[in-house]
Amino acid sequence: MTEPPSRVCVLGSVNVDTTYRVPQIPALGETVLAVQRTVAPGGKGANQAVAAANMGSRVTFIGCTGSDPEAELAIASLVRHDVDVSQLRAVTDAPTGTAVLIVDERGENVIVVDAGANQRLDPALVSAHLSSTSYDVVLAQLEINLDAVVSAATSRGSAAFILNPAPMKADHGTFRDLLAQTDVLVPNRPELARLAGRPLPTDQDALDRCVGQLEFGGVVVVTLGSAGVAVYERGPARRPTLIEAVRVESVDTTGAGDTFCGVLGHFMAQHGDVTRAACQANEMAALSTTVYGAQVPAGLFTSSGPRPASAAPDRLT
Ligand code: RIB
């Protein structure tokens, strides 16, 4: 008998990304010429929804757009990936979120976001929907208004709540209430450092200290880019399981963290084993960097994928 699809709700941003490909990221005060410019759907929330849907979850997206051509482009992509957009609202007095991305020859990027309508999500609508619909996993980021995220965390019922604290603006004092409602926290290194109020961790001990500083009782999954992933499961020992990076020919790392979160959400909904889910997400996130754009085509995820590298580096940079 086939298993029913896992049910994932993603609450988050939906943007239109303008990407400039450049030989190298410009230094302060420097001007560089782009070799290519593309306009494509993005937004951390939408990217994560697409990744979970690509894996086979039934995904509902909660978000807010403007009433403009950008909204049409962004929504068309969600619909194409079979994401349920019935909880996506449009406002008339704010534009759809947009982002400018600069991607260098190694696939590394810098991003600036104008959140626009993403900051206009109504917390009451969020809680009304989540109180009346059950999910296996609710997944959120911080590119939308914080009260909507808190509303999702407190009204998710029996669903596991996964928080990707991106972008991270403050330390954990601001997010104390939200963290108390969170089952799985998925920061990258800078986000973890910011949350912990500590310097950027560059070795394992520093990483452990940052996680300890959070005083967070749930699972912490730290994405480390080329150094892989560290999973701190619940419990007193708090020693991480290290998952090796997957070596691929990366052309664009944009949205790799989003793919990781979406795939993690899918597998958490499916089997609930966070370390196993993180291994699976790690493979798919690596694979996503072999193509351009933040929302990867569904077909990419049906391939067998690359194998893990043999050793994780000592340093985390
Ligand atoms: O994580 C990548 C995403 O960040 C981009 O799609 C951009 O829109 C910003 O939200």
Tab-separated table of C-alpha atoms and ligand atoms in Angstrom:
chain	number	residue	atom	x	y	z
A	1	MET	CA	0.000	0.000	0.000
A	2	THR	CA	1.365	3.464	-0.811
A	3	GLU	CA	1.874	5.815	2.128
A	4	PRO	CA	-0.232	9.004	2.107
A	5	PRO	CA	1.916	12.057	1.275
A	6	SER	CA	3.352	13.899	4.256
A	7	ARG	CA	1.719	17.240	4.955
A	8	VAL	CA	3.929	20.285	5.261
A	9	CYS	CA	2.903	23.899	5.806
A	10	VAL	CA	5.494	26.527	4.904
A	11	LEU	CA	4.996	30.017	6.259
A	12	GLY	CA	7.275	32.584	4.718
A	13	SER	CA	8.427	35.029	2.113
A	14	VAL	CA	7.804	35.050	-1.592
A	15	ASN	CA	10.069	37.251	-3.711
A	16	VAL	CA	11.159	37.938	-7.231
A	17	ASP	CA	14.954	37.625	-7.478
A	18	THR	CA	17.058	39.703	-9.849
A	19	THR	CA	20.434	37.992	-10.058
A	20	TYR	CA	23.623	39.518	-11.445
A	21	ARG	CA	26.423	37.084	-12.256
A	22	VAL	CA	29.814	38.705	-11.799
A	23	PRO	CA	33.449	37.555	-11.923
A	24	GLN	CA	33.830	38.511	-8.263
A	25	ILE	CA	31.661	40.149	-5.591
A	26	PRO	CA	32.542	43.885	-5.673
A	27	ALA	CA	34.514	45.342	-2.755
A	28	LEU	CA	33.159	48.429	-0.922
A	29	GLY	CA	33.164	51.346	-3.363
A	30	GLU	CA	33.963	49.112	-6.345
A	31	THR	CA	31.912	48.782	-9.566
A	32	VAL	CA	31.944	45.529	-11.525
A	33	LEU	CA	30.258	44.567	-14.790
A	34	ALA	CA	27.789	41.680	-14.721
A	35	VAL	CA	28.146	38.901	-17.280
A	36	GLN	CA	24.454	37.991	-17.002
A	37	ARG	CA	21.222	39.223	-15.399
A	38	THR	CA	18.228	36.986	-14.689
A	39	VAL	CA	14.824	37.502	-13.073
A	40	ALA	CA	13.324	34.460	-11.344
A	41	PRO	CA	11.003	33.456	-8.495
A	42	GLY	CA	12.571	33.291	-5.030
A	43	GLY	CA	12.022	34.127	-1.381
A	44	LYS	CA	13.158	31.820	1.409
A	45	GLY	CA	9.637	30.644	2.165
A	46	ALA	CA	8.680	29.950	-1.434
A	47	ASN	CA	12.022	28.228	-2.117
A	48	GLN	CA	11.507	25.934	0.881
A	49	ALA	CA	7.933	25.159	-0.156
A	50	VAL	CA	9.098	24.212	-3.655
A	51	ALA	CA	11.848	21.958	-2.252
A	52	ALA	CA	9.423	20.080	0.019
A	53	ALA	CA	6.900	19.723	-2.810
A	54	ASN	CA	9.623	18.456	-5.156
A	55	MET	CA	10.289	15.639	-2.692
A	56	GLY	CA	6.615	14.596	-2.723
A	57	SER	CA	5.088	16.323	0.302
A	58	ARG	CA	1.673	17.911	0.018
A	59	VAL	CA	2.650	21.518	0.723
A	60	THR	CA	0.513	24.511	1.669
A	61	PHE	CA	2.161	27.926	1.546
A	62	ILE	CA	1.111	30.805	3.815
A	63	GLY	CA	2.417	34.175	2.672
A	64	CYS	CA	1.603	37.607	1.342
A	65	THR	CA	2.280	39.296	-1.999
A	66	GLY	CA	1.445	42.627	-3.550
A	67	SER	CA	-1.034	42.929	-6.422
A	68	ASP	CA	1.498	43.338	-9.204
A	69	PRO	CA	3.150	41.428	-12.081
A	70	GLU	CA	5.870	40.218	-9.673
A	71	ALA	CA	3.199	38.406	-7.660
A	72	GLU	CA	2.020	36.627	-10.803
A	73	LEU	CA	5.536	35.405	-11.578
A	74	ALA	CA	6.106	34.209	-8.020
A	75	ILE	CA	2.739	32.471	-7.655
A	76	ALA	CA	3.027	30.781	-11.057
A	77	SER	CA	6.169	29.018	-9.882
A	78	LEU	CA	4.519	27.763	-6.673
A	79	VAL	CA	1.544	26.483	-8.652
A	80	ARG	CA	3.838	24.808	-11.200
A	81	HIS	CA	5.438	22.904	-8.323
A	82	ASP	CA	2.029	21.785	-7.000
A	83	VAL	CA	2.161	23.985	-3.907
A	84	ASP	CA	-1.278	24.870	-2.519
A	85	VAL	CA	-1.513	28.682	-2.624
A	86	SER	CA	-5.017	28.997	-1.134
A	87	GLN	CA	-3.479	30.645	1.967
A	88	LEU	CA	-1.444	33.175	-0.019
A	89	ARG	CA	-2.949	36.654	0.417
A	90	ALA	CA	-2.463	39.721	-1.800
A	91	VAL	CA	-2.440	43.293	-0.494
A	92	THR	CA	-2.880	46.385	-2.633
A	93	ASP	CA	-0.745	48.828	-0.667
A	94	ALA	CA	2.617	47.067	-0.636
A	95	PRO	CA	4.689	45.565	-3.470
A	96	THR	CA	5.615	41.911	-3.756
A	97	GLY	CA	8.965	41.235	-2.084
A	98	THR	CA	12.021	41.571	-4.281
A	99	ALA	CA	15.673	40.643	-3.895
A	100	VAL	CA	18.917	41.591	-5.617
A	101	LEU	CA	21.468	38.803	-5.687
A	102	ILE	CA	25.097	39.008	-6.765
A	103	VAL	CA	26.630	35.628	-7.588
A	104	ASP	CA	30.345	35.193	-8.280
A	105	GLU	CA	32.224	32.655	-10.410
A	106	ARG	CA	32.479	30.189	-7.497
A	107	GLY	CA	28.707	30.294	-7.010
A	108	GLU	CA	28.932	32.314	-3.766
A	109	ASN	CA	26.451	35.143	-3.307
A	110	VAL	CA	25.368	38.245	-1.431
A	111	ILE	CA	21.678	39.145	-1.196
A	112	VAL	CA	19.661	42.265	-0.392
A	113	VAL	CA	15.896	41.887	0.150
A	114	ASP	CA	13.112	44.454	0.021
A	115	ALA	CA	10.501	42.527	2.015
A	116	GLY	CA	7.493	44.591	0.849
A	117	ALA	CA	4.247	42.654	1.314
A	118	ASN	CA	6.080	39.826	3.095
A	119	GLN	CA	5.892	41.935	6.256
A	120	ARG	CA	2.101	42.163	6.033
A	121	LEU	CA	1.052	38.661	6.952
A	122	ASP	CA	-1.951	38.733	9.291
A	123	PRO	CA	-1.189	36.646	12.445
A	124	ALA	CA	-4.925	36.060	12.982
A	125	LEU	CA	-5.261	34.447	9.529
A	126	VAL	CA	-2.229	32.288	10.248
A	127	SER	CA	-3.647	30.970	13.510
A	128	ALA	CA	-7.143	30.530	12.011
A	129	HIS	CA	-5.738	28.310	9.271
A	130	LEU	CA	-3.394	26.279	11.469
A	131	SER	CA	-6.041	25.759	14.143
A	132	SER	CA	-8.389	24.230	11.591
A	133	THR	CA	-5.959	22.206	9.439
A	134	SER	CA	-3.537	19.555	10.617
A	135	TYR	CA	0.011	19.162	9.318
A	136	ASP	CA	2.959	16.913	10.113
A	137	VAL	CA	5.411	19.803	9.941
A	138	VAL	CA	5.162	23.596	9.986
A	139	LEU	CA	8.286	25.297	8.626
A	140	ALA	CA	9.061	29.031	8.944
A	141	GLN	CA	11.883	31.558	8.451
A	142	LEU	CA	12.272	35.208	9.512
A	143	GLU	CA	11.804	37.122	6.249
A	144	ILE	CA	8.207	37.911	7.270
A	145	ASN	CA	6.763	39.789	10.267
A	146	LEU	CA	7.727	38.078	13.531
A	147	ASP	CA	4.202	38.119	15.000
A	148	ALA	CA	3.013	35.893	12.139
A	149	VAL	CA	5.820	33.401	12.830
A	150	VAL	CA	4.982	33.374	16.551
A	151	SER	CA	1.328	32.864	15.660
A	152	ALA	CA	2.247	29.825	13.539
A	153	ALA	CA	4.446	28.373	16.267
A	154	THR	CA	1.719	28.648	18.884
A	155	SER	CA	-1.148	27.333	16.728
A	156	ARG	CA	0.561	24.448	14.863
A	157	GLY	CA	-1.279	21.793	16.911
A	158	SER	CA	0.522	18.450	16.777
A	159	ALA	CA	2.838	19.443	13.905
A	160	ALA	CA	6.578	19.681	14.514
A	161	PHE	CA	7.670	23.331	14.264
A	162	ILE	CA	10.921	23.903	12.361
A	163	LEU	CA	12.465	27.385	12.407
A	164	ASN	CA	15.120	28.524	9.960
A	165	PRO	CA	16.207	31.808	11.631
A	166	ALA	CA	17.095	33.587	8.399
A	167	PRO	CA	17.753	36.431	8.134
A	168	MET	CA	18.850	36.805	11.761
A	169	LYS	CA	18.695	40.328	13.121
A	170	ALA	CA	19.184	40.013	16.882
A	171	ASP	CA	20.263	37.658	19.653
A	172	HIS	CA	18.124	35.011	21.286
A	173	GLY	CA	16.607	37.412	23.869
A	174	THR	CA	14.317	38.770	21.147
A	175	PHE	CA	13.333	35.265	20.081
A	176	ARG	CA	12.976	33.659	23.516
A	177	ASP	CA	9.220	33.048	23.177
A	178	LEU	CA	9.551	31.750	19.638
A	179	LEU	CA	12.424	29.416	20.536
A	180	ALA	CA	10.371	28.033	23.408
A	181	GLN	CA	7.825	26.878	20.794
A	182	THR	CA	10.401	25.514	18.352
A	183	ASP	CA	11.176	21.810	17.951
A	184	VAL	CA	13.996	22.045	15.413
A	185	LEU	CA	16.179	25.127	14.847
A	186	VAL	CA	18.131	25.259	11.562
A	187	PRO	CA	20.654	28.130	11.515
A	188	ASN	CA	23.776	28.520	9.398
A	189	ARG	CA	26.985	29.603	11.131
A	190	PRO	CA	26.457	33.407	11.006
A	191	GLU	CA	22.845	33.021	12.133
A	192	LEU	CA	23.899	30.769	15.006
A	193	ALA	CA	26.620	33.228	16.067
A	194	ARG	CA	24.170	36.132	15.981
A	195	LEU	CA	21.544	34.205	17.933
A	196	ALA	CA	24.096	33.110	20.517
A	197	GLY	CA	25.643	36.586	20.773
A	198	ARG	CA	29.108	35.083	20.124
A	199	PRO	CA	31.816	35.445	17.447
A	200	LEU	CA	31.509	33.404	14.260
A	201	PRO	CA	32.504	29.831	15.245
A	202	THR	CA	35.482	28.514	13.268
A	203	ASP	CA	36.047	25.192	15.016
A	204	GLN	CA	34.011	22.483	16.686
A	205	ASP	CA	34.471	23.740	20.262
A	206	ALA	CA	33.295	27.214	19.317
A	207	LEU	CA	30.301	25.727	17.537
A	208	ASP	CA	29.412	23.670	20.634
A	209	ARG	CA	29.716	26.802	22.802
A	210	CYS	CA	27.363	28.746	20.516
A	211	VAL	CA	24.750	25.993	20.665
A	212	GLY	CA	25.115	25.786	24.456
A	213	GLN	CA	24.704	29.551	24.753
A	214	LEU	CA	21.262	29.378	23.123
A	215	GLU	CA	19.789	27.630	26.187
A	216	PHE	CA	17.495	25.935	23.699
A	217	GLY	CA	16.051	22.522	24.564
A	218	GLY	CA	15.103	21.410	21.042
A	219	VAL	CA	17.145	19.959	18.202
A	220	VAL	CA	19.714	22.250	16.551
A	221	VAL	CA	20.782	21.493	12.973
A	222	VAL	CA	23.648	23.782	11.920
A	223	THR	CA	24.322	24.007	8.196
A	224	LEU	CA	28.054	24.553	7.634
A	225	GLY	CA	28.306	24.911	3.852
A	226	SER	CA	31.404	23.103	2.598
A	227	ALA	CA	31.973	21.630	6.098
A	228	GLY	CA	28.665	19.751	6.072
A	229	VAL	CA	26.043	19.741	8.809
A	230	ALA	CA	26.129	19.356	12.611
A	231	VAL	CA	23.050	17.846	14.272
A	232	TYR	CA	22.625	18.433	18.014
A	233	GLU	CA	19.823	16.115	19.101
A	234	ARG	CA	17.884	16.672	22.335
A	235	GLY	CA	19.357	15.385	25.574
A	236	PRO	CA	21.953	16.244	28.178
A	237	ALA	CA	25.079	15.150	26.241
A	238	ARG	CA	24.609	17.604	23.351
A	239	ARG	CA	27.520	16.255	21.291
A	240	PRO	CA	26.738	16.742	17.611
A	241	THR	CA	26.536	14.178	14.854
A	242	LEU	CA	28.647	15.529	11.985
A	243	ILE	CA	27.424	14.907	8.449
A	244	GLU	CA	30.064	15.241	5.784
A	245	ALA	CA	29.693	17.702	2.948
A	246	VAL	CA	28.765	16.341	-0.454
A	247	ARG	CA	31.282	17.382	-3.113
A	248	VAL	CA	29.712	18.647	-6.325
A	249	GLU	CA	30.553	21.122	-9.092
A	250	SER	CA	28.638	24.102	-7.678
A	251	VAL	CA	27.593	26.896	-9.999
A	252	ASP	CA	25.171	28.745	-7.714
A	253	THR	CA	24.721	28.322	-3.951
A	254	THR	CA	21.654	30.599	-3.903
A	255	GLY	CA	18.834	28.898	-2.024
A	256	ALA	CA	20.927	25.856	-0.998
A	257	GLY	CA	19.956	26.523	2.626
A	258	ASP	CA	16.323	26.765	1.545
A	259	THR	CA	16.504	23.454	-0.287
A	260	PHE	CA	18.055	21.965	2.844
A	261	CYS	CA	15.196	23.239	5.034
A	262	GLY	CA	12.439	22.199	2.623
A	263	VAL	CA	13.856	18.696	2.194
A	264	LEU	CA	14.445	18.415	5.955
A	265	GLY	CA	10.814	19.404	6.514
A	266	HIS	CA	9.655	16.792	4.014
A	267	PHE	CA	11.600	13.948	5.638
A	268	MET	CA	10.778	15.053	9.187
A	269	ALA	CA	7.132	14.823	8.164
A	270	GLN	CA	7.734	11.443	6.579
A	271	HIS	CA	9.775	9.573	9.212
A	272	GLY	CA	10.635	12.063	12.000
A	273	ASP	CA	14.301	10.970	12.411
A	274	VAL	CA	16.120	14.302	12.367
A	275	THR	CA	19.660	13.016	11.779
A	276	ARG	CA	18.523	10.830	8.884
A	277	ALA	CA	16.462	13.713	7.497
A	278	ALA	CA	19.490	16.027	7.738
A	279	CYS	CA	21.627	13.517	5.767
A	280	GLN	CA	18.982	13.407	3.051
A	281	ALA	CA	18.620	17.203	3.033
A	282	ASN	CA	22.405	17.595	2.859
A	283	GLU	CA	22.538	15.559	-0.363
A	284	MET	CA	19.692	17.460	-2.000
A	285	ALA	CA	21.059	20.863	-0.969
A	286	ALA	CA	24.416	20.015	-2.561
A	287	LEU	CA	22.683	18.851	-5.717
A	288	SER	CA	20.706	22.101	-5.862
A	289	THR	CA	23.943	24.103	-6.208
A	290	THR	CA	24.721	22.391	-9.519
A	291	VAL	CA	22.010	24.414	-11.265
A	292	TYR	CA	21.276	28.135	-11.356
A	293	GLY	CA	18.467	29.761	-9.382
A	294	ALA	CA	16.915	29.471	-5.930
A	295	GLN	CA	14.043	27.178	-6.941
A	296	VAL	CA	15.383	24.027	-8.534
A	297	PRO	CA	13.400	21.999	-11.084
A	298	ALA	CA	11.534	18.972	-9.690
A	299	GLY	CA	13.353	16.546	-11.995
A	300	LEU	CA	16.724	17.245	-10.367
A	301	PHE	CA	15.613	15.593	-7.139
A	302	THR	CA	14.690	12.290	-8.733
A	303	SER	CA	18.301	11.556	-9.738
A	304	SER	CA	20.351	9.268	-7.488
A	305	GLY	CA	22.551	12.161	-6.371
A	306	PRO	CA	26.221	12.432	-5.473
A	307	ARG	CA	27.974	10.481	-2.715
A	308	PRO	CA	29.373	12.008	0.521
A	309	ALA	CA	33.014	13.109	0.570
A	310	SER	CA	35.432	11.053	2.616
A	311	ALA	CA	36.347	13.507	5.363
A	312	ALA	CA	34.939	16.634	6.976
A	313	PRO	CA	37.445	19.486	7.336
A	314	ASP	CA	38.610	20.559	10.823
A	315	ARG	CA	37.860	24.197	10.197
A	316	LEU	CA	34.343	25.343	9.454
A	317	THR	CA	35.164	28.038	6.921
B	1	RIB	O1	17.830	32.130	0.304
B	1	RIB	C1	17.760	32.705	-0.979
B	1	RIB	C2	16.622	33.676	-1.029
B	1	RIB	O2	16.865	34.736	-0.132
B	1	RIB	C3	16.418	34.324	-2.369
B	1	RIB	O3	15.535	33.616	-3.188
B	1	RIB	C4	15.950	35.730	-2.005
B	1	RIB	O4	14.683	36.043	-2.472
B	1	RIB	C5	16.031	35.800	-0.490
B	1	RIB	O5	14.830	35.566	0.111
